[in-house]
Tab-separated table of C-alpha atoms in Angstrom:
chain	number	residue	atom	x	y	z
A	6	MET	CA	-28.490	8.688	-24.949
A	7	GLY	CA	-27.304	5.214	-25.876
A	8	CYS	CA	-23.834	3.747	-26.167
A	9	LYS	CA	-21.272	5.847	-27.976
A	10	GLN	CA	-20.424	4.722	-31.507
A	11	ALA	CA	-17.534	7.117	-32.209
A	12	SER	CA	-14.659	5.060	-30.915
A	13	ARG	CA	-12.027	7.480	-32.231
A	14	MET	CA	-13.313	10.299	-30.070
A	15	ALA	CA	-14.053	8.067	-27.098
A	16	PRO	CA	-10.640	8.243	-25.317
A	17	GLU	CA	-11.044	12.018	-25.098
A	18	VAL	CA	-14.541	11.976	-23.590
A	19	LEU	CA	-15.197	12.015	-19.840
A	20	MET	CA	-18.470	11.622	-18.010
A	21	GLU	CA	-19.601	11.875	-14.415
A	22	VAL	CA	-21.692	8.858	-13.431
A	23	THR	CA	-23.999	8.895	-10.383
A	24	ASN	CA	-25.763	5.932	-8.761
A	25	THR	CA	-29.367	7.129	-8.408
A	26	GLY	CA	-29.925	4.859	-5.430
A	27	THR	CA	-27.011	5.948	-3.237
A	28	GLY	CA	-25.749	9.197	-4.739
A	29	ASP	CA	-22.225	7.785	-5.143
A	30	ASN	CA	-20.497	9.235	-8.172
A	31	VAL	CA	-17.295	8.876	-10.133
A	32	THR	CA	-15.748	10.345	-13.264
A	33	VAL	CA	-14.891	7.868	-16.020
A	34	ARG	CA	-13.285	7.974	-19.443
A	35	ILE	CA	-14.968	6.347	-22.455
A	36	VAL	CA	-12.653	3.728	-23.965
A	37	ASP	CA	-15.002	1.272	-25.705
A	38	GLN	CA	-18.416	0.708	-27.285
A	39	CYS	CA	-21.238	-1.474	-25.922
A	40	SER	CA	-24.661	-2.817	-26.875
A	41	ASN	CA	-26.804	-2.368	-23.751
A	42	ARG	CA	-27.936	1.145	-24.715
A	43	GLY	CA	-26.303	2.542	-21.596
A	44	LEU	CA	-22.918	2.070	-19.951
A	45	ASP	CA	-20.742	-0.999	-19.489
A	46	LEU	CA	-18.538	0.038	-16.582
A	47	ASP	CA	-15.218	-1.447	-15.577
A	48	GLU	CA	-15.801	-3.766	-12.614
A	49	GLY	CA	-13.725	-1.559	-10.319
A	50	VAL	CA	-15.808	1.502	-11.214
A	51	PHE	CA	-19.052	-0.460	-10.810
A	52	ARG	CA	-18.048	-1.582	-7.319
A	53	GLN	CA	-16.930	1.910	-6.411
A	54	ILE	CA	-20.432	3.369	-6.892
A	55	ASP	CA	-22.299	0.232	-5.766
A	56	ALA	CA	-21.941	1.136	-2.090
A	57	ASP	CA	-25.031	-0.789	-0.950
A	58	GLY	CA	-24.339	-3.882	-3.066
A	59	LYS	CA	-27.746	-3.782	-4.721
A	60	GLY	CA	-26.255	-3.294	-8.170
A	61	TYR	CA	-24.235	-6.475	-7.847
A	62	ALA	CA	-27.295	-8.332	-6.561
A	63	GLN	CA	-29.454	-7.312	-9.520
A	64	GLY	CA	-26.710	-7.319	-12.130
A	65	HIS	CA	-26.906	-3.638	-13.018
A	66	LEU	CA	-27.129	-0.109	-11.635
A	67	ILE	CA	-29.514	2.707	-12.488
A	68	VAL	CA	-27.377	5.791	-13.033
A	69	ASN	CA	-27.415	9.349	-14.233
A	70	TYR	CA	-24.529	10.578	-16.346
A	71	GLN	CA	-23.351	13.843	-17.765
A	72	PHE	CA	-20.418	14.679	-19.985
A	73	VAL	CA	-17.744	16.829	-18.395
A	74	ASP	CA	-15.018	19.054	-19.769
A	75	CYS	CA	-11.897	17.030	-20.529
A	76	GLY	CA	-9.823	20.067	-19.639
A	77	VAL	CA	-10.965	19.966	-16.026
A	78	ALA	CA	-8.331	18.432	-13.788
A	79	ILE	CA	-9.544	15.326	-11.976
A	80	ALA	CA	-7.883	14.655	-8.635
A	81	GLU	CA	-6.475	11.218	-7.935
A	82	GLN	CA	-8.556	9.109	-5.569
A	83	CYS	CA	-6.143	7.365	-3.209
A	84	GLY	CA	-2.609	6.723	-1.990
A	85	ARG	CA	0.211	9.205	-1.832
A	86	GLN	CA	-1.478	11.264	-4.566
A	87	ALA	CA	-4.493	11.790	-2.289
A	88	GLY	CA	-2.890	12.172	1.138
A	89	GLY	CA	-2.850	8.444	1.917
A	90	LYS	CA	-6.599	8.017	1.376
A	91	LEU	CA	-7.873	4.436	0.989
A	92	CYS	CA	-10.306	3.319	-1.708
A	93	PRO	CA	-13.944	2.610	-0.782
A	94	ASN	CA	-15.430	-0.910	-0.792
A	95	ASN	CA	-11.998	-2.560	-0.376
A	96	LEU	CA	-10.880	-1.591	-3.868
A	97	CYS	CA	-7.163	-1.526	-4.648
A	98	CYS	CA	-5.217	1.699	-5.100
A	99	SER	CA	-3.003	1.714	-8.185
A	100	GLN	CA	0.492	3.213	-8.342
A	101	TYR	CA	-1.072	6.249	-10.011
A	102	GLY	CA	-3.654	6.885	-7.264
A	103	TRP	CA	-6.783	5.375	-8.833
A	104	CYS	CA	-9.204	2.811	-7.366
A	105	GLY	CA	-10.007	-0.474	-9.111
A	106	SER	CA	-10.048	-4.253	-8.852
A	107	SER	CA	-8.013	-5.582	-11.784
A	108	ASP	CA	-4.343	-6.596	-11.655
A	109	ASP	CA	-3.371	-3.151	-12.934
A	110	TYR	CA	-4.703	-1.775	-9.639
A	111	CYS	CA	-4.120	-4.690	-7.243
A	112	SER	CA	-0.861	-6.375	-8.177
A	113	PRO	CA	2.173	-5.596	-5.978
A	114	SER	CA	4.313	-6.140	-9.090
A	115	LYS	CA	2.589	-3.093	-10.588
A	116	ASN	CA	3.231	-1.049	-7.440
A	117	CYS	CA	-0.256	-1.265	-5.958
A	118	GLN	CA	-0.367	1.133	-2.997
A	119	SER	CA	-3.076	-0.281	-0.698
A	120	ASN	CA	-5.683	-3.073	-0.375
A	121	CYS	CA	-3.423	-5.057	-2.701
A	122	LYS	CA	-4.064	-8.681	-3.603
A	123	GLY	CA	-2.398	-11.038	-1.178
A	124	GLY	CA	-2.104	-8.321	1.489
A	125	GLY	CA	-1.990	-9.273	5.146
A	126	GLY	CA	-3.681	-7.765	8.160
A	127	GLY	CA	-2.192	-5.329	10.632
A	128	GLY	CA	0.389	-6.314	13.199
A	129	GLY	CA	1.005	-9.823	11.907
A	130	GLY	CA	3.870	-9.196	9.535
A	131	GLY	CA	1.833	-9.673	6.349
A	132	GLY	CA	2.645	-7.898	3.111
A	133	GLY	CA	-0.471	-5.711	2.798
A	134	GLY	CA	-0.098	-1.947	2.828
A	135	GLY	CA	1.260	-1.014	-0.591
A	136	SER	CA	4.303	0.991	-1.574
A	137	ALA	CA	5.622	4.511	-2.021
A	138	SER	CA	8.417	6.140	-4.001
A	139	ASN	CA	10.923	8.921	-3.318
A	140	VAL	CA	10.366	8.956	0.431
A	141	ARG	CA	12.662	10.651	2.945
A	142	ALA	CA	14.555	8.283	5.256
A	143	THR	CA	16.545	9.620	8.216
A	144	TYR	CA	18.379	7.583	10.866
A	145	HIS	CA	17.930	6.924	14.584
A	146	LEU	CA	20.356	5.404	17.101
A	147	TYR	CA	18.348	2.320	18.056
A	148	ASN	CA	21.455	0.090	17.938
A	149	PRO	CA	19.390	-2.995	18.846
A	150	GLN	CA	22.494	-5.204	18.885
A	151	GLN	CA	23.727	-3.263	21.916
A	152	HIS	CA	20.403	-3.700	23.726
A	153	GLY	CA	19.734	-7.375	23.125
A	154	TRP	CA	17.079	-6.465	20.542
A	155	ASP	CA	14.905	-5.325	23.430
A	156	LEU	CA	12.128	-2.989	22.260
A	157	ASN	CA	11.522	-1.747	25.798
A	158	ALA	CA	15.158	-0.691	26.129
A	159	VAL	CA	14.798	1.809	23.281
A	160	SER	CA	11.269	2.905	24.251
A	161	ALA	CA	9.896	1.823	20.873
A	162	TYR	CA	6.215	2.564	20.340
A	163	CYS	CA	5.532	-1.014	19.257
A	164	SER	CA	7.006	-2.485	22.444
A	165	THR	CA	3.494	-2.537	23.939
A	166	TRP	CA	2.561	-5.297	21.512
A	167	ASP	CA	5.843	-6.805	20.316
A	168	ALA	CA	8.346	-6.675	23.203
A	169	SER	CA	7.434	-10.206	24.263
A	170	LYS	CA	7.920	-11.682	20.791
A	171	PRO	CA	10.739	-14.270	20.528
A	172	TYR	CA	14.297	-13.049	20.142
A	173	SER	CA	14.449	-14.690	16.717
A	174	TRP	CA	11.467	-12.550	15.636
A	175	ARG	CA	12.856	-9.302	17.064
A	176	SER	CA	16.327	-9.796	15.574
A	177	LYS	CA	15.301	-11.195	12.189
A	178	TYR	CA	15.460	-7.786	10.467
A	179	GLY	CA	16.878	-4.347	11.131
A	180	TRP	CA	14.520	-1.838	12.732
A	181	THR	CA	12.765	1.254	11.509
A	182	ALA	CA	10.201	3.795	12.611
A	183	PHE	CA	7.436	4.349	10.077
A	184	CYS	CA	5.308	7.365	9.165
A	185	GLY	CA	5.247	7.016	5.392
A	186	PRO	CA	2.597	8.393	3.041
A	187	VAL	CA	1.188	4.963	2.158
A	188	GLY	CA	0.404	2.165	4.590
A	189	PRO	CA	-1.014	1.642	8.081
A	190	HIS	CA	0.040	3.813	11.012
A	191	GLY	CA	0.040	3.302	14.765
A	192	GLN	CA	-0.503	-0.197	16.141
A	193	PRO	CA	-1.587	-1.721	12.776
A	194	SER	CA	1.882	-0.975	11.370
A	195	CYS	CA	3.777	-2.675	14.193
A	196	GLY	CA	5.653	-5.804	13.203
A	197	LYS	CA	5.156	-5.302	9.483
A	198	CYS	CA	8.108	-5.479	7.118
A	199	LEU	CA	9.280	-3.170	4.362
A	200	SER	CA	11.604	-3.746	1.456
A	201	VAL	CA	13.541	-0.468	1.288
A	202	THR	CA	15.597	0.619	-1.729
A	203	ASN	CA	18.029	3.534	-1.955
A	204	THR	CA	16.933	5.294	-5.147
A	205	GLY	CA	20.441	6.610	-5.719
A	206	THR	CA	22.390	3.354	-5.569
A	207	GLY	CA	19.840	0.553	-5.760
A	208	ALA	CA	21.014	-0.869	-2.422
A	209	LYS	CA	18.142	-2.757	-0.814
A	210	THR	CA	17.266	-4.346	2.527
A	211	THR	CA	14.257	-5.544	4.513
A	212	VAL	CA	13.347	-3.894	7.819
A	213	ARG	CA	10.729	-4.376	10.506
A	214	ILE	CA	8.556	-1.532	11.814
A	215	VAL	CA	9.018	-1.092	15.568
A	216	ASP	CA	8.294	2.588	16.149
A	217	GLN	CA	6.538	5.726	14.931
A	218	CYS	CA	8.147	8.876	13.527
A	219	SER	CA	7.255	12.355	12.320
A	220	ASN	CA	9.370	12.972	9.204
A	221	GLY	CA	6.746	11.752	6.754
A	222	GLY	CA	8.782	8.707	5.750
A	223	LEU	CA	11.131	6.335	7.566
A	224	ASP	CA	13.497	6.756	10.503
A	225	LEU	CA	15.867	3.835	10.041
A	226	ASP	CA	18.162	2.339	12.641
A	227	VAL	CA	21.583	3.815	11.958
A	228	ASN	CA	22.977	0.396	11.020
A	229	VAL	CA	20.280	-0.085	8.388
A	230	PHE	CA	20.907	3.448	7.129
A	231	ARG	CA	24.614	2.663	6.682
A	232	GLN	CA	23.765	-0.580	4.904
A	233	LEU	CA	21.732	1.356	2.331
A	234	ASP	CA	24.034	4.380	2.117
A	235	THR	CA	26.653	2.632	0.009
A	236	ASP	CA	27.980	5.831	-1.577
A	237	GLY	CA	27.950	7.922	1.623
A	238	LYS	CA	25.752	10.632	0.134
A	239	GLY	CA	22.931	9.958	2.586
A	240	TYR	CA	25.194	10.624	5.550
A	241	GLU	CA	26.443	13.840	3.914
A	242	ARG	CA	22.973	15.330	3.540
A	243	GLY	CA	21.441	13.713	6.606
A	244	HIS	CA	18.876	11.564	4.814
A	245	LEU	CA	18.321	9.081	2.007
A	246	THR	CA	15.645	9.107	-0.674
A	247	VAL	CA	14.115	5.642	-0.809
A	248	ASN	CA	11.311	3.560	-2.232
A	249	TYR	CA	9.536	1.156	0.089
A	250	GLN	CA	7.105	-1.697	-0.327
A	251	PHE	CA	5.324	-3.746	2.308
A	252	VAL	CA	6.418	-7.383	2.084
A	253	ASP	CA	5.676	-10.630	3.887
A	254	CYS	CA	7.992	-10.998	6.877
A	255	GLY	CA	7.966	-14.779	6.581
A	256	ASP	CA	7.035	-15.164	10.243
A	257	SER	CA	4.314	-17.771	9.726
A	258	PHE	CA	4.725	-20.763	12.018
A	259	ASN	CA	4.629	-24.096	10.184
A	260	PRO	CA	3.715	-26.824	12.715
A	261	LEU	CA	4.147	-29.637	10.169
A	262	PHE	CA	7.691	-28.516	9.411
A	263	SER	CA	8.407	-28.281	13.145
A	264	ILE	CA	7.137	-31.828	13.737
A	265	MET	CA	9.200	-33.182	10.843
A	266	LYS	CA	12.287	-31.342	12.087
A	267	SER	CA	11.747	-32.683	15.607
A	268	SER	CA	11.405	-36.246	14.279
A	269	VAL	CA	14.670	-35.964	12.378
A	270	ILE	CA	16.479	-34.695	15.489
A	271	ASN	CA	15.061	-37.470	17.651
């Protein structure tokens, strides 16, 4: 069959598309007409089933397709909607749990969940990792101010990698343990920063990940918890409900700035 002409019915029609070369498949919705007597896939969909890159190299894929029942529920592909799953081929995960490569999928301003544009690598304090909403946040008595911001003193998981970081780095933000539904876990999460917002009051702060947890969300230092719990309701019920987003920690060293600053001092 060629390209669909009935544009009015198109938004209600789904098809399963399979790359004949690799077997990769995806379900898509028809939203437009074309003139190539086949399919004109969104770039994100094309990349998703072009696992071996041959389609990109030759400018097209050879596929099989079949129409599927629109009443059949289609599970989301990534993020909190899919148990924290990442998209294949470095595609971005949208706020709704779908994989793609456009700004609707990749822009942090549109709540991209993972592989977002401008994302940083693990452990370096970059902003990559995405975001999640309505997450449980409890509190832990780290009290770093009482321990000289020493990660070893509180037996933080990330102390193995970050205990020797400068005091200015360790004390720049309040601390949290992280085990949220979206984002890296274990060592790759260490040192990264989160913008955390109390969904009830809108109170917001930035924290640094220094530890692991097991509550499926965040375990904030008690001082950070108090900072966000502006109406006291979090303390009453023992937890806050928060949104979080990975953000750039601003830790990058700028040697030119340092040289200029040194020259001014001298």
